[in-house]
PDB file of C-alpha atoms in Angstrom:
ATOM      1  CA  UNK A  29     -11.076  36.959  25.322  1.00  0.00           C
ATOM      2  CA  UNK A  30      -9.671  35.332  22.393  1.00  0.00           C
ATOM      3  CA  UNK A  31      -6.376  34.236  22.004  1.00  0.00           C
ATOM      4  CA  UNK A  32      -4.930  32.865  19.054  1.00  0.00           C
ATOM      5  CA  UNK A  33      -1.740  30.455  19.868  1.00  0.00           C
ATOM      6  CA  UNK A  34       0.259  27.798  18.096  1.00  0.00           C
ATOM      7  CA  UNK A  35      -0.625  25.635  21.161  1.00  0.00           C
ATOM      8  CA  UNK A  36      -2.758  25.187  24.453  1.00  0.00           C
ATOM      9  CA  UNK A  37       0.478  25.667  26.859  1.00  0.00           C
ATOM     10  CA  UNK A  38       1.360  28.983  25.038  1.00  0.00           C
ATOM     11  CA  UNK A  39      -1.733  29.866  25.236  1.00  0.00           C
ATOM     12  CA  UNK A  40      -2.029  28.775  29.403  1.00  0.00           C
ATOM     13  CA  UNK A  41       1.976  30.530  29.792  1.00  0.00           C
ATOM     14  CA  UNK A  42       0.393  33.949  28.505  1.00  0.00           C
ATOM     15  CA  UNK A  43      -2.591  33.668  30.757  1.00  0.00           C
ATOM     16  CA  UNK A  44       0.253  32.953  33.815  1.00  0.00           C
ATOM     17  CA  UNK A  45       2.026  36.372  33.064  1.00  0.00           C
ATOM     18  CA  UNK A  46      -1.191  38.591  32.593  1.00  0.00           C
ATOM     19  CA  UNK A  47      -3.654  37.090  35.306  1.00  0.00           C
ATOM     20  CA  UNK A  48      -2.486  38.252  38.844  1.00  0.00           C
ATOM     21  CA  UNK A  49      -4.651  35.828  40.660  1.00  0.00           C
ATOM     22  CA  UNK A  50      -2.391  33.380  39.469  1.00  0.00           C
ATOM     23  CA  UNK A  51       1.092  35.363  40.632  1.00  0.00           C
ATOM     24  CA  UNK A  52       0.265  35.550  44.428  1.00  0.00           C
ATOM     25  CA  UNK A  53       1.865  34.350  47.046  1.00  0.00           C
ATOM     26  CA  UNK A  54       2.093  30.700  45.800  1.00  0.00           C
ATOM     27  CA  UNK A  55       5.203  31.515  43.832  1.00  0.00           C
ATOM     28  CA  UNK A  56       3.077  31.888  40.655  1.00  0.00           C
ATOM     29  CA  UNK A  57       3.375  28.131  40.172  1.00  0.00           C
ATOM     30  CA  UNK A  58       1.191  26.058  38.097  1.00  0.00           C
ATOM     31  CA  UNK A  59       1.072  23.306  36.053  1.00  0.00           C
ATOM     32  CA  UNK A  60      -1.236  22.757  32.855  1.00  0.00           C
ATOM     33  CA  UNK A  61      -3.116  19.461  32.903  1.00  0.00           C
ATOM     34  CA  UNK A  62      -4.354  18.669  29.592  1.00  0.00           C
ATOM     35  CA  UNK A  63      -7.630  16.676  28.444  1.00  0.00           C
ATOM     36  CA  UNK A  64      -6.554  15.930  25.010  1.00  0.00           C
ATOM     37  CA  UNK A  65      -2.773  16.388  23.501  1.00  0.00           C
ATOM     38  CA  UNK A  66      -1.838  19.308  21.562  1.00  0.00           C
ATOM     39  CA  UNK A  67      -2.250  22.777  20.665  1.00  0.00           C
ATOM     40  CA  UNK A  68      -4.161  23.755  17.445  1.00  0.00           C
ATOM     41  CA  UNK A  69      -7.223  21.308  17.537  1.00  0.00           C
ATOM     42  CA  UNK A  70     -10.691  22.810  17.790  1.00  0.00           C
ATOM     43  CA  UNK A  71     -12.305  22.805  21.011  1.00  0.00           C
ATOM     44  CA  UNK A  72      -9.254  21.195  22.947  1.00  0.00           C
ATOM     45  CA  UNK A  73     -10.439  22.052  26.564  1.00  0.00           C
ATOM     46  CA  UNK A  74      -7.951  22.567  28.953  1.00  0.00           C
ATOM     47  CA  UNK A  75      -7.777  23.121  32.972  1.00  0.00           C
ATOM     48  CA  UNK A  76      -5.613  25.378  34.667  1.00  0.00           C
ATOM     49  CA  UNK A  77      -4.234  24.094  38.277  1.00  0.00           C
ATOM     50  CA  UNK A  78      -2.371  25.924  41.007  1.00  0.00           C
ATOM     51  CA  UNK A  79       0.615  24.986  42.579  1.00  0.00           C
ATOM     52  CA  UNK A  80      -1.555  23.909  45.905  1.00  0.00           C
ATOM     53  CA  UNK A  81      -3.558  21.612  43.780  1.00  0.00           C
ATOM     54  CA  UNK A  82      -6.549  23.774  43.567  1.00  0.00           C
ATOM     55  CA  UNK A  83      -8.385  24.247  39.878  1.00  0.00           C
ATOM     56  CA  UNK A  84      -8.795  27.532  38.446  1.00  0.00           C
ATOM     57  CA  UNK A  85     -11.298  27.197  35.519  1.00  0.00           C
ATOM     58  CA  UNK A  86     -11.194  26.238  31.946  1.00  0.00           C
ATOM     59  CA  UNK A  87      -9.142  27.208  28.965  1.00  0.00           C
ATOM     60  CA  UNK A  88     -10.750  26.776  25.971  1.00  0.00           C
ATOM     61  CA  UNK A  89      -8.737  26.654  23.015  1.00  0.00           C
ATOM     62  CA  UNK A  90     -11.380  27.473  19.999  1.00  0.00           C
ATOM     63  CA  UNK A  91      -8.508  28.080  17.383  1.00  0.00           C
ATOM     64  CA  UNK A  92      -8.059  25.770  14.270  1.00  0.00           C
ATOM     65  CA  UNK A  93      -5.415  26.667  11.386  1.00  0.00           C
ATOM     66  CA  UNK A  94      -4.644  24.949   8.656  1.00  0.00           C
ATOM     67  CA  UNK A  95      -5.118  25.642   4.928  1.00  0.00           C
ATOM     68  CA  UNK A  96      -8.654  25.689   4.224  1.00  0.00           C
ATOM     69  CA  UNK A  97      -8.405  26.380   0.336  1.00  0.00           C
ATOM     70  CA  UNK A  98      -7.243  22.752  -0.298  1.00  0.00           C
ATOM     71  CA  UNK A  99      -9.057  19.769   1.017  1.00  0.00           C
ATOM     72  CA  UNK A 100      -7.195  17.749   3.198  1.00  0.00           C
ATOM     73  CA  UNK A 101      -8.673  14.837   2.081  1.00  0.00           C
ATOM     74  CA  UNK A 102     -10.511  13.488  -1.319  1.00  0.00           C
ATOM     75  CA  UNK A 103     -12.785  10.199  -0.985  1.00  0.00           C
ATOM     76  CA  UNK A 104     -12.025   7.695  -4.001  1.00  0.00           C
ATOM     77  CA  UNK A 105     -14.605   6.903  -6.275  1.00  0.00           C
ATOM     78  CA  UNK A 106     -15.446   2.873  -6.431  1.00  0.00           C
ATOM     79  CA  UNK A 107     -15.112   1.254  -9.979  1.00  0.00           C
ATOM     80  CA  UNK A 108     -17.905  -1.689  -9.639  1.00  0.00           C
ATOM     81  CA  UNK A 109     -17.068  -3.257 -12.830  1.00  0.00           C
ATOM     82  CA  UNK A 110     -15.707  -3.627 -16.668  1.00  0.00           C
ATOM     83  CA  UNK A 111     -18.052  -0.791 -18.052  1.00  0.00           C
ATOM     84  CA  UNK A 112     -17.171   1.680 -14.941  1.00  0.00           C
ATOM     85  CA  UNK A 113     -13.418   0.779 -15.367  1.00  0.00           C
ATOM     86  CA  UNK A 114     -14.280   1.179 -19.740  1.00  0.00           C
ATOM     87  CA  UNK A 115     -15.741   4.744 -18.654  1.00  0.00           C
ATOM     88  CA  UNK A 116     -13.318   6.038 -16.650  1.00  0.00           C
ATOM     89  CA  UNK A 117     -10.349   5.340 -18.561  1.00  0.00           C
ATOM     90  CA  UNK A 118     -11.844   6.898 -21.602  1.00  0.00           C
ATOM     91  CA  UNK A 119     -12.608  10.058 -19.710  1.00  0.00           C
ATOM     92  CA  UNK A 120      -9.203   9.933 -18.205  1.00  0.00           C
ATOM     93  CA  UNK A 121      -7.583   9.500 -22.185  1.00  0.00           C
ATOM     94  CA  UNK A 122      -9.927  12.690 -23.533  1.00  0.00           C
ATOM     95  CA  UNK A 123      -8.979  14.592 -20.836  1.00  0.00           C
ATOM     96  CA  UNK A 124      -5.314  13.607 -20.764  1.00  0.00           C
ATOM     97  CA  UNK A 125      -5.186  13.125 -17.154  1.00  0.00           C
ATOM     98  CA  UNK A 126      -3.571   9.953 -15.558  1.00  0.00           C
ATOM     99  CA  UNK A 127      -5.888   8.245 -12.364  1.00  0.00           C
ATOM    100  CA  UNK A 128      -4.751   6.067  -9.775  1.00  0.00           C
ATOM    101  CA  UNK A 129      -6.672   2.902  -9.512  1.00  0.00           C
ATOM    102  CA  UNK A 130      -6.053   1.466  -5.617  1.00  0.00           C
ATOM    103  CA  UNK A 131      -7.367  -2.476  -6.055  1.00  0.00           C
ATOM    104  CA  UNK A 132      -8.322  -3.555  -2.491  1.00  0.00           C
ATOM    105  CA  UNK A 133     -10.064  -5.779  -0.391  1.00  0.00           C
ATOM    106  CA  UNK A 134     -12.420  -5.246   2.464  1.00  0.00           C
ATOM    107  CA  UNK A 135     -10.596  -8.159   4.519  1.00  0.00           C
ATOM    108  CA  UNK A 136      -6.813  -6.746   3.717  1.00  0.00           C
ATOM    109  CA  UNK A 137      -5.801  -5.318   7.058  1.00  0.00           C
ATOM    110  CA  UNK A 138      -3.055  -2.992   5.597  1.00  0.00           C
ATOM    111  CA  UNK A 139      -5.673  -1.936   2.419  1.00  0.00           C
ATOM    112  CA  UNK A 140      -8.003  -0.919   4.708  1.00  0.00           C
ATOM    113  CA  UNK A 141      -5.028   1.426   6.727  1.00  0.00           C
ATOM    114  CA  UNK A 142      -4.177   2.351   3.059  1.00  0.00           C
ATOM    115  CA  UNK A 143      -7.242   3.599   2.166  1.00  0.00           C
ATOM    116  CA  UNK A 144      -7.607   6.666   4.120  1.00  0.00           C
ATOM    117  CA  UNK A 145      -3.721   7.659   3.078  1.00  0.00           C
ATOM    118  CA  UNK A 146      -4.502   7.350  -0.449  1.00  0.00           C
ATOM    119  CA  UNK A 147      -7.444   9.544  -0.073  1.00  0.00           C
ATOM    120  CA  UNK A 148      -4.962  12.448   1.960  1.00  0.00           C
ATOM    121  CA  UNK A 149      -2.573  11.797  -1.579  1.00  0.00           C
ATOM    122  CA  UNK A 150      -5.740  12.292  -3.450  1.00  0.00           C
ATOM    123  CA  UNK A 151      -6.155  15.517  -2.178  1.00  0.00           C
ATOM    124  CA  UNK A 152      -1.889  16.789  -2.869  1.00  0.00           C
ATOM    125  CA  UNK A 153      -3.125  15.795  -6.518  1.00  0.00           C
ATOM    126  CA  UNK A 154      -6.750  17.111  -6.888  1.00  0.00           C
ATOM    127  CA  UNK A 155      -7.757  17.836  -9.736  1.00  0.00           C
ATOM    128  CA  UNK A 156      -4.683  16.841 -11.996  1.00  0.00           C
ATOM    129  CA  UNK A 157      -5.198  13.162 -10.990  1.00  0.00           C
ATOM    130  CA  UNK A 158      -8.044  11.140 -10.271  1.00  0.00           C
ATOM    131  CA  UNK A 159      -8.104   8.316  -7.491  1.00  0.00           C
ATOM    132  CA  UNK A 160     -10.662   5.162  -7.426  1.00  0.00           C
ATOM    133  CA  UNK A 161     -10.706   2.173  -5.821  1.00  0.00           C
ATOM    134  CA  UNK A 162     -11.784  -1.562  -6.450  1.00  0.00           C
ATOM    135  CA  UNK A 163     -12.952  -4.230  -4.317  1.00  0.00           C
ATOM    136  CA  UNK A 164     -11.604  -7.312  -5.348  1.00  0.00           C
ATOM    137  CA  UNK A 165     -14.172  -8.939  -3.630  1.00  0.00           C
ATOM    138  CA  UNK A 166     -17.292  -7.245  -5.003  1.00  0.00           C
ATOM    139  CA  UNK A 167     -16.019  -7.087  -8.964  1.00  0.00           C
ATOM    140  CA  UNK A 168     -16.005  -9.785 -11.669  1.00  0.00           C
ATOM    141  CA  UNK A 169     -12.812 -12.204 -11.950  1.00  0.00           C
ATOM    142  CA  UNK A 170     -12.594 -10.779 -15.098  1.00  0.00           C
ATOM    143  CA  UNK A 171     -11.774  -7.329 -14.194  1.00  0.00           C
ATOM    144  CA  UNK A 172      -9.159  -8.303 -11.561  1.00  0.00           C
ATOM    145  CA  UNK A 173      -7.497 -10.501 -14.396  1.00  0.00           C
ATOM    146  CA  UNK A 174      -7.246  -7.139 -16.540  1.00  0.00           C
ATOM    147  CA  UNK A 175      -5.688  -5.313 -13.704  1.00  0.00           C
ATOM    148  CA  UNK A 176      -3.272  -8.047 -13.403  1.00  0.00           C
ATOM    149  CA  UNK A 177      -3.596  -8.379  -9.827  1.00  0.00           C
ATOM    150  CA  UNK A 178      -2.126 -10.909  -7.656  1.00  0.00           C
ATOM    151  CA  UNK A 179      -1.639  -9.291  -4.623  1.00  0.00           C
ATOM    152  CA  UNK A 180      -2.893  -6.560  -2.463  1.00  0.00           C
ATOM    153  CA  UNK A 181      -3.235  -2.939  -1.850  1.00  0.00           C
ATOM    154  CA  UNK A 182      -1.727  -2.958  -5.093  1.00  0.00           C
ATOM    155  CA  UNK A 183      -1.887   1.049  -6.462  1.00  0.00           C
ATOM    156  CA  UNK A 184      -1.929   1.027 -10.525  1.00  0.00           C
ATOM    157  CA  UNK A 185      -1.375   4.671 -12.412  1.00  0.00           C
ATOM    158  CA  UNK A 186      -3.391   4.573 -16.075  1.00  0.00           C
ATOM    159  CA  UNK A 187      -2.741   7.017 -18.627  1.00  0.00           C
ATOM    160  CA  UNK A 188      -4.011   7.448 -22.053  1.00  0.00           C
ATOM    161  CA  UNK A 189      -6.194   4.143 -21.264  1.00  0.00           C
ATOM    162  CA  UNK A 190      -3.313   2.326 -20.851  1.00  0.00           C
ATOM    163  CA  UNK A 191      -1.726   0.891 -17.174  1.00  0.00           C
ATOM    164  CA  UNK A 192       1.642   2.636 -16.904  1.00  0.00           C
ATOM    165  CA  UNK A 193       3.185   1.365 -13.224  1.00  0.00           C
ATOM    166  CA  UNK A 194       2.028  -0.345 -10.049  1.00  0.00           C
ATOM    167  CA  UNK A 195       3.002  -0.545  -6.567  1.00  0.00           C
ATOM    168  CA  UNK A 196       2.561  -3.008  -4.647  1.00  0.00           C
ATOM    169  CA  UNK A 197       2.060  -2.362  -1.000  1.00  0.00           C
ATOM    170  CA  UNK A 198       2.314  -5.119   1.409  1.00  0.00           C
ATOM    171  CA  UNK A 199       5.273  -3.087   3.275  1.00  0.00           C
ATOM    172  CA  UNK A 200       5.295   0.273   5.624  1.00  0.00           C
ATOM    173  CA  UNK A 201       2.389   2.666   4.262  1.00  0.00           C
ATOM    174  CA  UNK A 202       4.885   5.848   4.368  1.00  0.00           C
ATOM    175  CA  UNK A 203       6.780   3.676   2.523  1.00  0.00           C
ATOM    176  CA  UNK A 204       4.103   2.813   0.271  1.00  0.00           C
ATOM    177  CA  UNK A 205       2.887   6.460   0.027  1.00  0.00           C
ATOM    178  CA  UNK A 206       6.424   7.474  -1.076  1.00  0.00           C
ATOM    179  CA  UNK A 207       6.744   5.016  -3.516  1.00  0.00           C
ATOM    180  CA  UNK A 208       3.265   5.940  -5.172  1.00  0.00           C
ATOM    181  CA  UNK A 209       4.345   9.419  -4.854  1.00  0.00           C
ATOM    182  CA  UNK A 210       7.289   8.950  -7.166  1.00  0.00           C
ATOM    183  CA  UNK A 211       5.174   6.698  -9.552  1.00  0.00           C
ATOM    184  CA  UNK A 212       3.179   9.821 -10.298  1.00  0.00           C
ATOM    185  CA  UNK A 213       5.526  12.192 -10.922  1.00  0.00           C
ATOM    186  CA  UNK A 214       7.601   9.658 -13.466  1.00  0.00           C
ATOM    187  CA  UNK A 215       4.198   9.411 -15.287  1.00  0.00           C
ATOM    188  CA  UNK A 216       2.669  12.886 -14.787  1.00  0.00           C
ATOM    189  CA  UNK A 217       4.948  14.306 -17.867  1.00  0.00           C
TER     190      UNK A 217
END
């Protein structure tokens, strides 16, 4: 049988009311002990247990919704140097679409949590905006000295070859995310 529910208790309440085993003479009481926390997740297994402690099965919870049209999630690109940075931005100028340039470092605790956030962002933009990223640590001096950067995550928006803002993110990533957010649309006109 397959049951389509918003979560794995619905989805245990409805077997309650329609399985009779599980209205005898116990009082119809039990209680829903789950493997892994909520409803909605792919192969969330779930077992059913009476009131008298005994188990009664599985419930497997097979459904998954979300909008599959839209990727939830766009990797960056890396920029490894001067010409990749030279290339990009005149793509980005003779296509007249802005990118979002997220200079890192592999040690940076809070660019690495960035990283993956940026990349859900990418995907709210995708394909109006472009997002890369560069590794302090495995690029020239030179091209950190273009990008002006002193510290890090620092997130840079370039349009029309030029750099237009920055944010620089060494406070809360939603935060951050909001603040980048808000860079974007004051440059996407």
């Amino acid at each position: 049988m397959a049951v389509l529910a918003p979560n794995s208790c619905v989805l245990y309440r409805e077997l309650c009311l329609r399985d009779p085993w599980m209205q005898q003479s116990n009082g119809g009481g039990c209680s829903l002990v789950s493997s892994r926390g909520g409803g909605g997740l792919a192969g969330v297994s779930d077992k059913v247990r009476t009131k008298r402690g005994g188990w009664r099965g599985e419930v497997k919870v097979e459904a998954f919704w979300q909008d599959v049209s839209r990727p939830t999630s766009i990797e960056m690109e890396a920029i490894s140097g001067i010409d990749d940075l030279d290339e990009i931005l005149r793509q980005s100028k003779d296509l007249a679409q802005p990118i979002v340039i997220d200079w890192m470092a592999a040690w940076c605790r809070k660019c690495i949590y960035m990283k993956p956030k940026l990349e859900k962002l990418a995907a709210e933009y995708h394909p109006r905006i472009k997002f890369y990223f560069i590794d302090v640590n495995k690029v020239s001096q030179a091209l950190v000295k273009r990008g002006n950067i002193s510290k890090m995550p620092t997130i840079q928006i370039w349009k029309d070859g030029e750099w237009k803002a920055e944010v620089i993110g060494g406070h809360k990533a939603w935060l951050v995310l909001d603040e980048v957010r808000e860079m974007i649309q004051k440059n996407m006109r």
